[in-house]
Every structure is written in C-alpha cells, then in structure tokens.
Short mmCIF file of C-alpha atoms in Angstrom, two decimals:
data_model
loop_
_atom_site.label_atom_id
_atom_site.label_comp_id
_atom_site.label_asym_id
_atom_site.label_seq_id
_atom_site.Cartn_x
_atom_site.Cartn_y
_atom_site.Cartn_z
CA MET A 1 0.44 83.78 -6.69
CA LYS A 2 -2.00 84.53 -3.90
CA PRO A 3 -1.82 82.34 -0.75
CA GLY A 4 -5.34 80.96 -1.21
CA VAL A 5 -4.62 80.00 -4.80
CA MET A 6 -1.40 78.29 -3.73
CA ARG A 7 -3.22 76.20 -1.09
CA TRP A 8 -5.78 75.03 -3.64
CA SER A 9 -3.00 74.22 -6.12
CA LEU A 10 -1.14 72.13 -3.55
CA LEU A 11 -4.35 70.28 -2.61
CA TRP A 12 -5.02 69.58 -6.27
CA VAL A 13 -1.49 68.14 -6.65
CA VAL A 14 -1.99 65.92 -3.58
CA LEU A 15 -5.30 64.66 -4.96
CA LEU A 16 -3.72 63.92 -8.32
CA VAL A 17 -0.84 61.98 -6.69
CA SER A 18 -3.11 60.02 -4.37
CA GLY A 19 -5.49 59.28 -7.25
CA SER A 20 -2.58 58.08 -9.35
CA ALA A 21 -1.38 55.85 -6.49
CA SER A 22 -4.87 54.40 -6.06
CA ALA A 23 -5.03 53.68 -9.78
CA ASP A 24 -1.65 51.91 -9.61
CA LEU A 25 -2.85 49.78 -6.69
CA ALA A 26 -6.06 48.91 -8.52
CA ARG A 27 -4.09 47.93 -11.60
CA ARG A 28 -1.77 45.71 -9.55
CA ARG A 29 -4.61 44.08 -7.64
CA ASP A 30 -4.98 40.87 -9.65
CA ALA A 31 -6.87 37.64 -8.91
CA ILE A 32 -4.06 36.15 -6.81
CA VAL A 33 -3.92 39.20 -4.54
CA GLU A 34 -7.68 39.02 -4.05
CA VAL A 35 -7.49 35.30 -3.17
CA VAL A 36 -4.75 35.92 -0.62
CA GLN A 37 -6.59 38.79 1.05
CA LYS A 38 -9.82 36.81 1.09
CA VAL A 39 -8.55 33.46 2.39
CA SER A 40 -5.40 34.19 4.45
CA PRO A 41 -7.36 34.88 7.68
CA ALA A 42 -8.69 31.29 7.54
CA VAL A 43 -5.26 29.63 7.13
CA VAL A 44 -3.63 28.56 10.39
CA TYR A 45 -0.22 27.52 11.62
CA ILE A 46 -0.21 24.19 13.48
CA GLY A 47 2.48 23.36 16.01
CA THR A 48 2.66 19.95 17.67
CA GLU A 49 4.51 18.35 20.56
CA GLN A 50 5.25 14.66 20.84
CA GLU A 51 6.80 12.95 23.85
CA VAL A 52 9.16 10.07 23.14
CA GLU A 53 11.31 7.94 25.38
CA SER A 54 15.02 7.56 24.74
CA ARG A 55 17.82 5.85 26.57
CA PHE A 56 20.87 7.68 27.76
CA ARG A 57 23.87 6.18 29.42
CA GLY A 58 24.72 7.81 32.71
CA ARG A 59 27.14 6.74 35.42
CA ARG A 60 26.39 3.15 36.44
CA SER A 61 27.98 0.73 38.86
CA PRO A 62 29.90 -2.32 37.59
CA LEU A 63 26.97 -4.54 38.62
CA GLU A 64 24.53 -2.35 36.67
CA GLU A 65 26.85 -2.49 33.67
CA PHE A 66 26.99 -6.27 33.94
CA PHE A 67 23.29 -6.92 34.38
CA GLY A 68 22.13 -4.05 32.20
CA GLY A 69 24.40 -4.79 29.24
CA MET A 70 24.55 -2.51 26.23
CA GLY A 71 20.78 -2.03 26.26
CA GLY A 72 20.78 -0.55 29.79
CA GLY A 73 20.62 3.02 30.79
CA GLU A 74 18.03 5.38 32.12
CA GLN A 75 14.87 6.44 30.37
CA GLU A 76 14.55 10.09 29.41
CA ARG A 77 11.41 11.67 28.00
CA GLN A 78 12.05 14.10 25.19
CA LYS A 79 9.71 16.45 23.36
CA ILE A 80 9.79 16.56 19.58
CA GLU A 81 8.15 19.55 17.93
CA GLY A 82 6.44 19.46 14.55
CA LEU A 83 4.77 22.00 12.34
CA GLY A 84 2.22 22.21 9.58
CA SER A 85 -0.69 24.20 8.25
CA GLY A 86 -4.45 23.93 8.19
CA ALA A 87 -7.61 25.65 6.99
CA ILE A 88 -10.67 26.68 8.99
CA ILE A 89 -13.70 25.35 7.13
CA ASP A 90 -16.39 26.12 9.71
CA ALA A 91 -16.85 29.30 11.76
CA SER A 92 -17.31 27.24 14.94
CA GLY A 93 -13.62 26.24 14.76
CA THR A 94 -13.43 23.13 12.57
CA ILE A 95 -10.00 22.81 10.90
CA VAL A 96 -8.83 20.37 8.24
CA THR A 97 -5.17 19.35 7.96
CA ASN A 98 -3.04 16.28 7.20
CA ASP A 99 -2.99 13.23 9.42
CA HIS A 100 0.81 13.15 9.29
CA VAL A 101 0.94 16.70 10.70
CA ILE A 102 -0.72 15.70 14.00
CA ARG A 103 0.01 11.94 14.16
CA GLY A 104 1.35 10.92 17.58
CA ALA A 105 1.09 14.45 18.99
CA SER A 106 0.53 14.86 22.72
CA ALA A 107 -0.34 18.55 22.28
CA ILE A 108 -1.56 20.57 19.27
CA HIS A 109 -1.45 24.36 19.10
CA VAL A 110 -3.18 26.42 16.42
CA VAL A 111 -2.17 30.01 15.66
CA LEU A 112 -4.48 32.18 13.55
CA ALA A 113 -3.33 34.76 11.04
CA ASP A 114 -4.23 37.55 13.49
CA GLY A 115 -1.98 36.06 16.16
CA ARG A 116 -4.59 34.39 18.35
CA SER A 117 -3.53 30.99 19.70
CA PHE A 118 -5.67 28.00 20.69
CA ASP A 119 -5.19 24.46 21.91
CA ALA A 120 -6.82 22.03 19.49
CA GLU A 121 -8.44 18.65 19.96
CA VAL A 122 -8.54 15.90 17.33
CA ILE A 123 -12.06 15.13 16.15
CA GLY A 124 -10.85 12.31 13.90
CA SER A 125 -8.00 11.30 11.64
CA ASP A 126 -7.42 8.82 8.84
CA ALA A 127 -3.89 7.72 7.93
CA ALA A 128 -4.97 5.96 4.73
CA ASN A 129 -6.20 9.24 3.23
CA ASP A 130 -3.78 11.45 5.24
CA LEU A 131 -6.52 13.74 6.55
CA ALA A 132 -7.41 14.94 10.03
CA VAL A 133 -10.09 17.18 11.53
CA LEU A 134 -9.29 19.43 14.49
CA LYS A 135 -11.50 21.64 16.64
CA VAL A 136 -10.70 24.83 18.54
CA ASN A 137 -13.05 26.65 20.88
CA ALA A 138 -13.28 30.37 20.19
CA ARG A 139 -15.61 32.88 21.79
CA GLU A 140 -16.65 34.32 18.45
CA PRO A 141 -17.07 33.02 14.88
CA LEU A 142 -13.78 32.44 13.07
CA PRO A 143 -12.91 33.33 9.45
CA THR A 144 -13.46 30.44 7.07
CA ALA A 145 -12.39 29.18 3.67
CA LYS A 146 -14.97 27.59 1.38
CA LEU A 147 -14.40 23.96 0.41
CA GLY A 148 -14.92 23.90 -3.36
CA THR A 149 -14.95 21.10 -5.91
CA SER A 150 -12.14 19.35 -7.73
CA SER A 151 -14.09 17.41 -10.34
CA ASP A 152 -13.95 20.26 -12.88
CA LEU A 153 -10.27 21.20 -12.51
CA MET A 154 -8.54 22.22 -15.73
CA ILE A 155 -4.91 21.45 -16.47
CA GLY A 156 -3.06 24.77 -16.53
CA GLU A 157 -5.50 26.78 -14.42
CA THR A 158 -4.00 29.09 -11.80
CA VAL A 159 -3.80 27.91 -8.19
CA VAL A 160 -2.52 29.47 -4.97
CA ALA A 161 -0.97 27.70 -1.96
CA ILE A 162 -0.96 29.33 1.48
CA GLY A 163 0.79 27.84 4.49
CA SER A 164 3.73 27.86 6.88
CA PRO A 165 6.72 26.28 5.11
CA PHE A 166 9.61 25.84 7.55
CA GLY A 167 7.49 27.65 10.13
CA LEU A 168 7.26 30.83 8.05
CA SER A 169 3.57 31.60 8.44
CA LYS A 170 1.44 33.47 5.90
CA THR A 171 3.60 32.31 3.00
CA VAL A 172 1.96 32.45 -0.43
CA THR A 173 3.02 30.68 -3.62
CA ALA A 174 1.27 30.48 -6.97
CA GLY A 175 1.36 28.15 -9.95
CA VAL A 176 -0.88 26.00 -12.08
CA VAL A 177 -2.58 22.63 -11.95
CA SER A 178 0.06 20.44 -13.58
CA ALA A 179 -1.95 17.20 -13.61
CA VAL A 180 -4.85 15.44 -11.90
CA GLY A 181 -5.37 11.84 -10.87
CA ARG A 182 -1.70 11.40 -9.98
CA THR A 183 -0.44 8.30 -8.16
CA PHE A 184 2.83 8.20 -6.24
CA ARG A 185 4.51 6.07 -3.59
CA ALA A 186 5.88 7.37 -0.30
CA ASP A 187 6.72 5.68 3.02
CA ASP A 188 5.87 2.24 1.58
CA ARG A 189 2.34 3.40 0.78
CA VAL A 190 0.65 4.20 -2.52
CA TYR A 191 -1.19 7.52 -2.68
CA ASN A 192 -3.78 7.80 -5.41
CA ASP A 193 -5.85 10.41 -7.23
CA PHE A 194 -3.84 13.50 -6.23
CA ILE A 195 -3.64 16.95 -7.78
CA GLN A 196 -0.15 17.81 -9.03
CA THR A 197 0.92 21.45 -8.97
CA ASP A 198 4.05 23.50 -9.57
CA ALA A 199 3.09 26.00 -6.84
CA ALA A 200 6.02 25.74 -4.41
CA ILE A 201 5.18 23.38 -1.53
CA ASN A 202 7.73 22.79 1.22
CA PRO A 203 7.83 21.12 4.65
CA GLY A 204 5.34 22.98 6.79
CA ASN A 205 2.92 23.55 3.90
CA SER A 206 1.36 20.18 4.72
CA GLY A 207 -2.31 20.56 5.58
CA GLY A 208 -2.63 24.02 4.05
CA PRO A 209 -5.09 24.84 1.27
CA LEU A 210 -4.58 24.82 -2.48
CA LEU A 211 -6.98 27.44 -3.86
CA ASN A 212 -8.50 28.39 -7.20
CA VAL A 213 -8.83 32.00 -8.36
CA ASP A 214 -12.27 32.20 -6.74
CA GLY A 215 -10.66 31.59 -3.35
CA GLU A 216 -12.16 28.11 -2.95
CA ILE A 217 -10.21 25.19 -1.52
CA ILE A 218 -9.68 22.71 -4.35
CA GLY A 219 -7.11 20.60 -2.50
CA ILE A 220 -5.19 20.09 0.75
CA ASN A 221 -1.42 20.28 0.22
CA THR A 222 0.22 17.06 1.32
CA ALA A 223 3.56 16.15 -0.23
CA ILE A 224 6.47 17.12 -2.40
CA PHE A 225 8.17 14.83 -4.85
CA GLY A 226 11.47 13.55 -3.46
CA GLY A 227 14.76 13.05 -5.23
CA GLY A 228 15.63 16.72 -5.63
CA ALA A 229 12.77 17.50 -8.01
CA GLN A 230 11.41 21.04 -8.00
CA GLY A 231 7.96 22.28 -8.88
CA ILE A 232 6.22 18.96 -8.22
CA GLY A 233 3.82 19.07 -5.30
CA PHE A 234 0.70 17.09 -4.52
CA ALA A 235 -2.65 17.92 -2.94
CA ILE A 236 -5.64 15.82 -1.90
CA PRO A 237 -8.62 16.73 -4.15
CA ALA A 238 -11.41 18.70 -2.47
CA ASP A 239 -14.07 16.14 -3.40
CA LYS A 240 -12.20 13.45 -1.47
CA VAL A 241 -11.53 15.88 1.38
CA ARG A 242 -15.25 16.59 1.69
CA ARG A 243 -16.12 12.87 1.91
CA ILE A 244 -13.44 12.05 4.46
CA VAL A 245 -14.03 15.15 6.59
CA ASP A 246 -17.74 14.32 6.76
CA GLU A 247 -16.90 10.79 7.98
CA LEU A 248 -14.39 12.01 10.54
CA THR A 249 -16.73 14.71 11.83
CA ARG A 250 -19.70 12.37 12.18
CA PHE A 251 -18.00 9.17 13.33
CA GLY A 252 -14.45 10.10 14.38
CA LYS A 253 -13.07 7.66 11.83
CA VAL A 254 -13.60 6.46 8.27
CA ARG A 255 -15.87 3.46 8.28
CA PRO A 256 -14.40 0.61 6.20
CA ALA A 257 -16.43 0.34 3.00
CA TRP A 258 -17.39 -2.76 1.05
CA VAL A 259 -18.16 -2.81 -2.66
CA GLY A 260 -17.94 -6.53 -3.42
CA ILE A 261 -15.53 -6.55 -6.37
CA ASP A 262 -12.22 -8.26 -7.00
CA ALA A 263 -10.29 -6.99 -10.01
CA VAL A 264 -6.99 -7.82 -11.71
CA ASP A 265 -4.77 -6.08 -14.22
CA LEU A 266 -6.08 -6.37 -17.76
CA PRO A 267 -3.67 -8.41 -19.96
CA PRO A 268 -3.41 -7.09 -23.55
CA ARG A 269 -4.49 -10.46 -24.96
CA VAL A 270 -7.67 -10.50 -22.86
CA ALA A 271 -8.34 -6.85 -23.69
CA ARG A 272 -8.20 -7.65 -27.42
CA GLN A 273 -10.56 -10.59 -26.97
CA LEU A 274 -13.03 -8.33 -25.17
CA GLY A 275 -12.71 -5.62 -27.81
CA TRP A 276 -11.20 -3.10 -25.37
CA ASP A 277 -8.60 -1.08 -27.29
CA ARG A 278 -7.35 1.16 -24.48
CA ALA A 279 -4.16 0.87 -22.41
CA TYR A 280 -5.94 1.27 -19.09
CA GLY A 281 -8.66 -0.46 -17.09
CA ALA A 282 -9.10 -3.30 -14.59
CA LEU A 283 -10.83 -6.64 -15.21
CA VAL A 284 -13.56 -7.72 -12.78
CA THR A 285 -12.95 -11.33 -11.72
CA THR A 286 -15.37 -11.66 -8.79
CA VAL A 287 -18.62 -10.00 -7.81
CA GLU A 288 -19.86 -11.01 -4.36
CA PRO A 289 -23.57 -12.04 -4.51
CA GLY A 290 -25.77 -9.49 -2.78
CA SER A 291 -22.96 -6.92 -2.64
CA PRO A 292 -23.35 -3.24 -3.58
CA ALA A 293 -21.58 -3.96 -6.88
CA ALA A 294 -23.93 -6.83 -7.68
CA GLN A 295 -26.96 -4.69 -6.86
CA ALA A 296 -25.64 -1.93 -9.13
CA GLY A 297 -25.29 -4.39 -12.03
CA VAL A 298 -21.54 -5.08 -12.17
CA LYS A 299 -20.71 -8.48 -13.69
CA ARG A 300 -17.72 -10.75 -13.87
CA GLY A 301 -15.71 -9.97 -17.03
CA ASP A 302 -16.56 -6.25 -17.04
CA VAL A 303 -13.70 -3.80 -17.62
CA VAL A 304 -13.71 -0.94 -15.10
CA ALA A 305 -12.72 2.07 -17.23
CA GLU A 306 -13.48 4.98 -14.89
CA LEU A 307 -14.38 5.50 -11.26
CA GLY A 308 -15.54 8.79 -9.82
CA GLY A 309 -14.88 10.61 -13.08
CA SER A 310 -11.24 9.53 -13.57
CA ARG A 311 -9.64 6.68 -15.50
CA ILE A 312 -8.68 3.45 -13.76
CA GLN A 313 -5.15 2.51 -14.76
CA ASP A 314 -4.91 -0.99 -13.25
CA ALA A 315 -6.14 -3.21 -10.42
CA GLU A 316 -4.07 -1.43 -7.76
CA ASP A 317 -5.44 1.90 -8.90
CA PHE A 318 -8.98 0.50 -8.66
CA ASP A 319 -8.46 -0.86 -5.14
CA THR A 320 -6.94 2.38 -3.90
CA ARG A 321 -9.65 4.53 -5.43
CA VAL A 322 -12.43 2.44 -3.92
CA ARG A 323 -10.84 2.83 -0.48
CA GLY A 324 -11.13 6.61 -0.91
CA TYR A 325 -14.94 6.31 -0.62
CA PRO A 326 -16.36 5.70 2.85
CA ALA A 327 -19.47 3.66 3.44
CA ARG A 328 -22.69 5.06 1.96
CA SER A 329 -20.87 7.58 -0.23
CA PRO A 330 -21.98 6.74 -3.82
CA PHE A 331 -19.73 7.04 -6.85
CA PRO A 332 -20.21 6.59 -10.61
CA MET A 333 -18.42 3.73 -12.36
CA ILE A 334 -18.01 3.43 -16.13
CA LEU A 335 -17.77 -0.17 -17.38
CA PHE A 336 -16.99 -1.68 -20.77
CA ARG A 337 -19.11 -4.72 -21.66
CA ASP A 338 -20.14 -6.35 -24.95
CA GLY A 339 -18.49 -3.71 -27.09
CA GLY A 340 -19.97 -0.65 -25.34
CA THR A 341 -19.72 1.39 -22.18
CA ARG A 342 -22.30 1.91 -19.49
CA THR A 343 -22.39 4.04 -16.34
CA LEU A 344 -23.50 2.58 -13.02
CA GLN A 345 -23.93 4.16 -9.60
CA VAL A 346 -22.36 2.13 -6.78
CA THR A 347 -22.97 2.86 -3.09
CA PRO A 348 -20.48 1.14 -0.74
CA LEU A 349 -21.75 -0.30 2.53
CA GLU A 350 -20.09 -1.06 5.86
CA PHE A 351 -17.98 -4.19 5.61
CA PRO A 352 -20.00 -7.14 6.98
CA ALA A 353 -18.55 -8.60 10.18
CA ARG A 354 -19.13 -12.14 8.90
CA MET A 355 -16.85 -11.44 5.96
CA VAL A 356 -14.07 -10.14 8.20
CA GLU A 357 -14.09 -13.37 10.16
CA GLY A 358 -13.92 -15.29 6.89
CA LEU A 359 -11.11 -12.99 5.77
CA ALA A 360 -9.01 -13.86 8.82
CA TRP A 361 -9.64 -17.58 8.42
CA GLU A 362 -9.13 -17.86 4.65
CA ARG A 363 -6.26 -15.41 4.17
CA LEU A 364 -4.35 -15.72 7.45
CA GLY A 365 -5.57 -19.05 8.79
CA LEU A 366 -6.73 -17.63 12.13
CA ARG A 367 -9.77 -17.47 14.32
CA VAL A 368 -9.77 -15.25 17.40
CA LYS A 369 -11.96 -14.61 20.43
CA GLU A 370 -11.92 -12.36 23.46
CA VAL A 371 -10.78 -14.14 26.62
CA LYS A 372 -10.48 -12.32 29.97
CA GLY A 373 -9.84 -8.92 28.42
CA VAL A 374 -7.38 -10.03 25.73
CA LEU A 375 -7.64 -11.32 22.16
CA ALA A 376 -6.67 -14.98 21.92
CA VAL A 377 -6.16 -17.32 18.97
CA SER A 378 -9.01 -19.84 19.03
CA GLY A 379 -8.22 -21.77 15.85
CA VAL A 380 -5.46 -22.29 13.28
CA ARG A 381 -6.16 -23.61 9.79
CA GLN A 382 -3.88 -26.35 8.50
CA ASP A 383 -1.63 -25.46 5.54
CA SER A 384 -2.01 -21.74 6.32
CA GLY A 385 0.55 -19.06 6.98
CA ALA A 386 -0.42 -19.07 10.66
CA ALA A 387 0.23 -22.82 10.90
CA GLU A 388 3.57 -22.56 9.12
CA VAL A 389 4.94 -20.02 11.63
CA GLY A 390 3.71 -22.13 14.54
CA LEU A 391 0.81 -20.13 15.93
CA GLU A 392 -1.32 -22.12 18.36
CA PRO A 393 -4.69 -21.71 20.10
CA GLY A 394 -4.17 -19.72 23.27
CA ASP A 395 -1.57 -17.33 21.80
CA ILE A 396 -2.45 -13.69 22.53
CA ILE A 397 -2.54 -11.17 19.67
CA LEU A 398 -1.54 -7.73 20.90
CA ARG A 399 -1.10 -5.73 17.67
CA VAL A 400 -1.90 -5.94 13.96
CA ASN A 401 0.41 -3.79 11.79
CA ASN A 402 1.41 -1.95 14.99
CA GLN A 403 -2.22 -1.13 15.77
CA PRO A 404 -3.40 -2.30 19.24
CA VAL A 405 -6.17 -4.92 19.04
CA PRO A 406 -7.56 -5.44 22.55
CA THR A 407 -10.97 -6.51 21.23
CA ALA A 408 -12.44 -8.49 18.35
CA ASP A 409 -13.87 -5.26 16.88
CA ALA A 410 -10.40 -3.65 16.91
CA PHE A 411 -8.98 -6.77 15.26
CA ARG A 412 -11.59 -6.60 12.52
CA GLU A 413 -10.91 -2.92 11.83
CA ALA A 414 -7.14 -3.47 11.70
CA LEU A 415 -7.61 -6.40 9.35
CA LEU A 416 -9.84 -4.37 7.05
CA THR A 417 -7.20 -1.66 6.84
CA ALA A 418 -4.53 -4.25 6.00
CA ARG A 419 -6.57 -6.44 3.69
CA ARG A 420 -5.05 -5.20 0.43
CA GLY A 421 -1.44 -5.62 1.55
CA ARG A 422 0.76 -8.60 0.75
CA SER A 423 1.41 -9.42 4.39
CA VAL A 424 0.38 -8.49 7.91
CA LEU A 425 2.61 -7.99 10.96
CA LEU A 426 1.36 -9.45 14.24
CA LEU A 427 2.69 -8.93 17.76
CA VAL A 428 1.93 -12.18 19.55
CA ARG A 429 2.44 -13.06 23.21
CA ARG A 430 3.04 -16.60 24.37
CA GLY A 431 3.62 -16.94 28.09
CA ARG A 432 5.92 -14.11 29.20
CA TYR A 433 7.42 -13.46 25.78
CA GLY A 434 6.30 -11.40 22.80
CA TYR A 435 7.10 -12.15 19.16
CA HIS A 436 6.70 -10.20 15.93
CA ILE A 437 5.35 -12.49 13.21
CA THR A 438 4.77 -11.67 9.55
CA LEU A 439 1.99 -13.62 7.86
CA PRO A 440 1.38 -13.63 4.09
CA PHE A 441 -2.02 -12.21 3.15
CA GLU A 442 -3.25 -14.84 0.72
CA GLN A 443 -5.23 -13.21 -2.10
CA GLN A 444 -8.10 -15.60 -2.80
CA GLY A 445 -10.81 -13.38 -4.18
CA GLN A 446 -13.15 -12.22 -1.43
CA GLY A 447 -15.03 -9.58 -3.35
CA LEU A 448 -13.69 -6.73 -1.25
#
C-alpha cells in the first residue's frame, strides 16, 4: 500500500472511531444528564459557623470551688460548623435555602460549582416554613436555576436532587415523585404540604433543589424520614417557595396573615347530617365579621374540602396550610355547602393589631405595655392562666417561646406565631430574678 493511501486509511479509521464514540455519548445523554449539566452551576454549597459558649472546669482555688459550686468554671467560646446546599434563583446573587441550614449562624460562606467562594448575608428567613433567602455580591451575573411550579406534579414523574450531602458537593441523585401534600412531624413541629420523593436525600442536601426533567426547581429539599427508613425524603413545593421567597425578599420576614376562620375536625355523624360522604375535610365553626373569609363568602357550617388545589384532611391540616400563605397572597378554597361544592378565592390580610391585643387578653389573660424600654404586664384577667401562675402587673416579659420581645410589636408578632399552639412559654422577670412560665393557650374561637 502506498504511503499516501495508508495515511488516508488511518484518518478514515480515526474518524469512524470518533464518530462512533460521539454516537455512544449522544445515546447515553438522557434527560437526567441534561438537567445536571444545565442546573449544576447554579447549585451552591453552604458552610456556616456558629459561636456558642460552654463551660469548662479548669484549676480553681478552694474558695472558687466553694462559691462557684458545680455550675462554676470558665466560659469558652466554641465554633460549630454546619453545612447545607442552596440554589441561585437570580443572577444578581439571590440564593434560596432552608432556614435550619443558616439558623443561628454568625458567618455564612457560599461556594459555587466553579470553586468561587463568597460571604453571604441573610435577606430574610422564616422558621415556620423552613425557608431562607441569602445574597452574595458578585462582580458578574451568576448562573441561575428557574423556579418552576409544583401544582401540576404527577405521581411517578422523574425528579433529580443536587446538593452537598455530608459535604460532598456536586452530588446528584434521581428518583420519582412518590407523593404530594405530605404531612409529617419533626422537632415538635408539624410540616405540611410537602413533596415526597425517593431520590436519595441526606444531611447536607438541605436547601438544595429538587428538579423536574426540564431543569426547573419544583421543590427545595428539606428533610429525610427518621427511624431508619430509606427512600423517603421531603421537599417544600415550589409554589410555596415562590410565595415565601417573595415575602422575605420584599419585607425580610413573612407577614402574619389573617383569614378569619376557625375550623374543627369533622365528626362522621355531622358529616352524614351535612351530606358530606368523604373521609376528609374541616368544619367551619366561626367566620369573623368583615374578615377576608367573610368577604369571600365563607359561612359557618361550610366544609372546607380543598385549599390551594389540595385536599384538607382535618382542622390541623387547614390551620397549617393557611399559615403557608402570607398576607395578600390569594388562594382558592373549595367548600361543600347544601349538597354541592363551590370554589371561592380568599385573600389573607395582615393580622389586625386590635385582634392581637384581644388574643393576649382572652387566651392568656394578659395585657402589656412598654415602660422605660421594657415590656411590662399592665393587666391580668381573673380566672385566666396568667392569674393561676401568679403573674402580676409590673412583671417584665423578656421572651415569648424563646423569642425576645423588647417591644409591643415584637410581642404581637411572637404571639401570632404561637397562636395555634396549646401553650406558650414566657420568660418573666420580677425584681432581680427571671422565671420561665408556661401558660395554656385557651382556644376560644377568634377567627384566626
């Protein structure tokens, strides 16, 4: 064979091999690979530092041992490191993650997929919905992930989770949507309306995106099911994420919303009398006059069947779901009345200050006022929980459910957050001493 012919033959072989390799790559390039390549640059690793004080027992003199007792010792500040994930949703550097990822952090560091590192500031966070918004300042636009919708999710559709489990950044797992509208309890709190997935989610995945095959964020990964279960993870639906992120970005917090409805579980006997033949729903017992619910047409005796496109299982489910909507964020509500269903649009409003004051008086038995830079008890209702534990006018309230309340506005916000609980924990100062007091939260029907 002539040399020129040999060179052309070898080139032809190389072209055939490279073409075959390209065809193999194209065949292996499925939807999941495309999602990962498209979205990975917008997924970040989040590292946090938290300073805590701890006692350690060093060498002390006999007098120090005597006066200090077992509780003595020196104070030492320690740093605790945490980790999580997040997603860039705006090219200017806006990042969404979980509240529990950054809660209590004294410093937050964000590392991009390309290795760039930034210090982040907290724009706003909301523990009730476990969401937080961070901001980093970059000199150029950052890669972003599109926040999609979760209202049309299909059970069984493919989803992809990207995050930093155990600090292992750029980790990808895939699975399906196992269920929607899930409710579970963790850390003495009920979490409602979550996406369940079998895509592997581990510590460190928190705050990372759950994606559909179009590369859109349909949820923010939040939790795994305890007790040794595998393949059961939960994510906050994108529709809720969008509402909460908008509130946090605009106001730095989620404004407490007021609908004006009290509801109870629907007893089977009452359901039969009303003609409601389903095993779910909540019965409306109170509609506050002039409230958003009243203006929308909700009436006492209605059965709330659906809210925001998902079934309402019971009264607790209803209360939790309503709290997922900030003020002025409308939602559809399907009611059963007089043998038929009807759909109403309800737009929550900011909780009226007058009602918060009534809430404190009727449910706790307290009135408060600001006195010389502190919050003092100004009145105690007879036969109330406050009277039973011995609270008196002049006592200083320092915290409500471990939240500082230096002002009447802070007290109102803390009370609104706690209003659906069975009790409230107060830190009260009388003279030089502080006391933790638990008061029952009397449920009397306030149309909240």
